[in-house]
Coordinates of N, CA and C in Angstrom, one line a residue:
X14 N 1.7 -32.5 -9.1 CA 0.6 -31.7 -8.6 C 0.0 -30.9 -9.8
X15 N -1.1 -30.8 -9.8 CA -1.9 -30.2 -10.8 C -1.9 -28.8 -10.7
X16 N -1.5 -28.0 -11.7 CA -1.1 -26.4 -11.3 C -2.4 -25.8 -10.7
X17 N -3.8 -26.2 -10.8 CA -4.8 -25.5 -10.4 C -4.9 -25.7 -9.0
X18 N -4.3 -27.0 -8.7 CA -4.0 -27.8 -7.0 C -3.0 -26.3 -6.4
X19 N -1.8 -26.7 -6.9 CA -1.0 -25.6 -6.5 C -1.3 -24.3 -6.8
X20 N -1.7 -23.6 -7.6 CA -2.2 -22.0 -7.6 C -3.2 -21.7 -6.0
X21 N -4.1 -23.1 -6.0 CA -5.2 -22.9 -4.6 C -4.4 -22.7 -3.5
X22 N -3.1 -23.8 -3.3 CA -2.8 -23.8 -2.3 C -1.8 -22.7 -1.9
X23 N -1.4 -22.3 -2.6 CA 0.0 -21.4 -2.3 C -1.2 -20.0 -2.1
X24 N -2.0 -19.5 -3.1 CA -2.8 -19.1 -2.5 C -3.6 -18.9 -1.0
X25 N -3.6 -19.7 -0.8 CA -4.4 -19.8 0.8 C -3.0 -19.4 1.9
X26 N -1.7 -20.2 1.2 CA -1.0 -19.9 2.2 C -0.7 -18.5 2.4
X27 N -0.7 -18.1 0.9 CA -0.3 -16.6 1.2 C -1.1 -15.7 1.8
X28 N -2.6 -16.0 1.7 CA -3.2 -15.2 2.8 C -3.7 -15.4 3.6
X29 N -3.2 -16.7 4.3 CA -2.9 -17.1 5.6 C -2.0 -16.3 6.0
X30 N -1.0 -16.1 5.2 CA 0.2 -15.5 6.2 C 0.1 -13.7 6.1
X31 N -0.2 -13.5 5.2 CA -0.8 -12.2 5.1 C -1.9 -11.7 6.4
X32 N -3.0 -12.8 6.5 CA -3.4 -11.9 7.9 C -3.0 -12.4 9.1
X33 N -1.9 -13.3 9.2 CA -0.9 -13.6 10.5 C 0.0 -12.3 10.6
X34 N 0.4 -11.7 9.7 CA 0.9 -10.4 9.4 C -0.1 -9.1 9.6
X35 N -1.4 -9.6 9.8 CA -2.3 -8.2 10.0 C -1.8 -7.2 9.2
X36 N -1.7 -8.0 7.3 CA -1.6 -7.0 6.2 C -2.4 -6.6 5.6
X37 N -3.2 -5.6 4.9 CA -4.2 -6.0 4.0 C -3.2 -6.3 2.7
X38 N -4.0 -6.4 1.3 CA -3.6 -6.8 -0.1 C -2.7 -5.8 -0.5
X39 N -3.2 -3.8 0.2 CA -2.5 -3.1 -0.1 C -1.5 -2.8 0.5
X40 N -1.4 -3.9 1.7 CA 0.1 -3.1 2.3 C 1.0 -4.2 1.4
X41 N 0.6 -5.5 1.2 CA 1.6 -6.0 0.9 C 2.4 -6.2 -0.6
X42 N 1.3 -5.5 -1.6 CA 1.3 -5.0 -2.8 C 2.1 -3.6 -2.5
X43 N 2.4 -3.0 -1.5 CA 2.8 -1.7 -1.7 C 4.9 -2.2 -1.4
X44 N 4.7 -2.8 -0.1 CA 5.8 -3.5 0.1 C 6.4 -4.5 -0.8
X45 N 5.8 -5.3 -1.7 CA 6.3 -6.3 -2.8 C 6.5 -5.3 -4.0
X46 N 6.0 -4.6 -3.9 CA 6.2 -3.7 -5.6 C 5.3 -4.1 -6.5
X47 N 4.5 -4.6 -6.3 CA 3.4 -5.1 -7.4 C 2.0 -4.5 -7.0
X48 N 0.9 -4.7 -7.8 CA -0.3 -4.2 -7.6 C -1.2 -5.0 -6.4
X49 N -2.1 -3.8 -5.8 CA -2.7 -4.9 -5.4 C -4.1 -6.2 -6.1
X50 N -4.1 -5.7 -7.3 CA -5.1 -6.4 -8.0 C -4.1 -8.0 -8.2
X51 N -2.8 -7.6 -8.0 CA -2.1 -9.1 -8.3 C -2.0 -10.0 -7.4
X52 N -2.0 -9.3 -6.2 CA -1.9 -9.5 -4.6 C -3.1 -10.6 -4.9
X53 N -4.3 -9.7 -4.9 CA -5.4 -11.0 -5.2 C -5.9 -11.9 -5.9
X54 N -4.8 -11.5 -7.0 CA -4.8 -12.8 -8.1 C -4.1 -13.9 -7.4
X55 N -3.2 -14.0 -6.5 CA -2.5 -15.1 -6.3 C -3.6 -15.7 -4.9
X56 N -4.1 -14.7 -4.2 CA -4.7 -15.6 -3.4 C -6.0 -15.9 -3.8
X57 N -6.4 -15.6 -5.1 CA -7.6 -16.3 -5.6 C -6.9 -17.3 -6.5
X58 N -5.7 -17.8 -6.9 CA -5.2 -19.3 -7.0 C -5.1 -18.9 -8.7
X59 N -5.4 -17.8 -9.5 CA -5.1 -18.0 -10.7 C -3.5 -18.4 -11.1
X60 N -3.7 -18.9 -11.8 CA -3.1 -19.9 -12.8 C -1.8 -19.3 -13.3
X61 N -2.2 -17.6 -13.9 CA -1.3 -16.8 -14.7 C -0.3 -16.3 -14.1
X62 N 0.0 -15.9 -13.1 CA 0.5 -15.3 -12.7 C 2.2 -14.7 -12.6
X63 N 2.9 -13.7 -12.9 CA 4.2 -13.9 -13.0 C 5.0 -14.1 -11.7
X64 N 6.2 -14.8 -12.4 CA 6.9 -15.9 -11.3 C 7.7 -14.3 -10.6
X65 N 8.3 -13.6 -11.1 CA 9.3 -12.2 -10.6 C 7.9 -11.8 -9.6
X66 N 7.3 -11.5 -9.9 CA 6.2 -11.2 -9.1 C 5.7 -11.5 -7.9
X67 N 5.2 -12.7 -8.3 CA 5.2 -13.9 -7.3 C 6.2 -14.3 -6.2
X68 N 7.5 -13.9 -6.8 CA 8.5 -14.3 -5.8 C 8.5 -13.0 -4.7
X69 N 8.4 -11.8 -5.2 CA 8.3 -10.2 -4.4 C 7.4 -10.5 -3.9
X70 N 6.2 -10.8 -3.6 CA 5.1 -11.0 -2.4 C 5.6 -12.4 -1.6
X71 N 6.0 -13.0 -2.1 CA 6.7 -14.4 -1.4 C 7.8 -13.6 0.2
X72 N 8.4 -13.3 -0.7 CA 9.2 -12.7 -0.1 C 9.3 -11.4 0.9
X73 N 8.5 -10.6 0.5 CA 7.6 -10.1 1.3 C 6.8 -10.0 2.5
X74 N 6.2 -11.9 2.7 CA 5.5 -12.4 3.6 C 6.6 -13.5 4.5
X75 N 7.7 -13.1 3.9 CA 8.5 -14.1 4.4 C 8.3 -16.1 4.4
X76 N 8.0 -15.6 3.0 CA 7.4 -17.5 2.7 C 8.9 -17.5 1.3
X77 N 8.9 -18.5 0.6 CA 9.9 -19.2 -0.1 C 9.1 -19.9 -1.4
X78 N 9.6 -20.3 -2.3 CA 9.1 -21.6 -3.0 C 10.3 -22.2 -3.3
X79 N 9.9 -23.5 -3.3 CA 10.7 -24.5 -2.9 C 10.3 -25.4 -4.0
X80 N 11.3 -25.5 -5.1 CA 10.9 -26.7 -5.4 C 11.9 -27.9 -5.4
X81 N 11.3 -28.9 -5.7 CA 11.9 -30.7 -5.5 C 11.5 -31.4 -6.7
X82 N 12.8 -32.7 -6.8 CA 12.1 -33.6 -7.5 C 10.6 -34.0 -7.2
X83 N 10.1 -34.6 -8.7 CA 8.8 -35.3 -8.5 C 9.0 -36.3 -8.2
X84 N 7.9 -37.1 -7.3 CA 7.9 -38.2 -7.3 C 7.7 -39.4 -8.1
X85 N 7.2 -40.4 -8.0 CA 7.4 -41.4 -9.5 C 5.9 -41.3 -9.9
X86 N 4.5 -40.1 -9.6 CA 4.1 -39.9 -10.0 C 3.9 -39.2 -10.9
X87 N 5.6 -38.8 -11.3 CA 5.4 -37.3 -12.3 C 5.3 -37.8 -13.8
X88 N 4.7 -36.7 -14.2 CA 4.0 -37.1 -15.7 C 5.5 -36.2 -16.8
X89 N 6.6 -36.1 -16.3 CA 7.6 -35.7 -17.1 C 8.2 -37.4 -17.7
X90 N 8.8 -36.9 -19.1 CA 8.9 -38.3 -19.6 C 10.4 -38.8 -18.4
X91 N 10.9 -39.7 -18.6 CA 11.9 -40.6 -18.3 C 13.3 -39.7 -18.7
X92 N 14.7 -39.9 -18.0 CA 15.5 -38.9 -18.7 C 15.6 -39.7 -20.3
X93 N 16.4 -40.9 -20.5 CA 16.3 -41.0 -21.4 C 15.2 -40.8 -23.0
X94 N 14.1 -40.7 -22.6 CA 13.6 -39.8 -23.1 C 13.5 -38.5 -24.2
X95 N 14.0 -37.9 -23.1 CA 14.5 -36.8 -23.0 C 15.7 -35.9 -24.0
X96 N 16.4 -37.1 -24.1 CA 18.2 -36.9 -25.0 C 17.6 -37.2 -26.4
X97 N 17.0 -37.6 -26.9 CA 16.5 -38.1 -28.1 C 15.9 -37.1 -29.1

C-alpha cells in the first residue's frame, strides 16, 4: 500500500471514530497527550507523523494498528535478498 493510500485512510478512520465518540480534536488530543494540531495532522493523512504518537490517539479512540505480512505485491526484496 502506498503510504499516502494509508496516511488517507487511517486518517478517515480516525475521525470517523472520533465523531462516533462525539470527540472534538481537543478532547482527544487532551486524552492522548498530544497536541491538537497533531490530532489533525493524522486526520488530514500527512505522511510525517510520529508512530508513539500515533499509537496514543489510536489508542485513545480505541482503534489498534495492525500490521501483516505483504502480499506477493510487496515491493520488499525476496528474503534471500536480503542476507547478502
Amino acid at each position: 500500500m502506498d503510504p499516502g493510500d494509508f496516511s488517507t485512510a487511517l486518517g478517515s478512520a480516525v475521525r470517523s471514530r472520533r465523531a462516533a465518540l462525539s470527540l472534538s480534536q481537543a478532547d482527544v488530543a487532551d486524552l492522548a497527550g498530544v497536541s491538537e494540531r497533531f490530532v489533525r495532522f493524522v486526520e488530514q493523512g500527512k505522511t510525517t507523523v510520529q508512530l508513539e504518537q500515533l499509537l496514543a490517539v489510536l489508542g485513545t479512540l480505541g482503534l489498534e494498528l495492525d500490521v501483516s505480512t505483504a502480499g506477493p505485491t510487496s515491493t520488499a526484496p525476496p528474503p534471500e535478498a536480503r542476507r547478502q
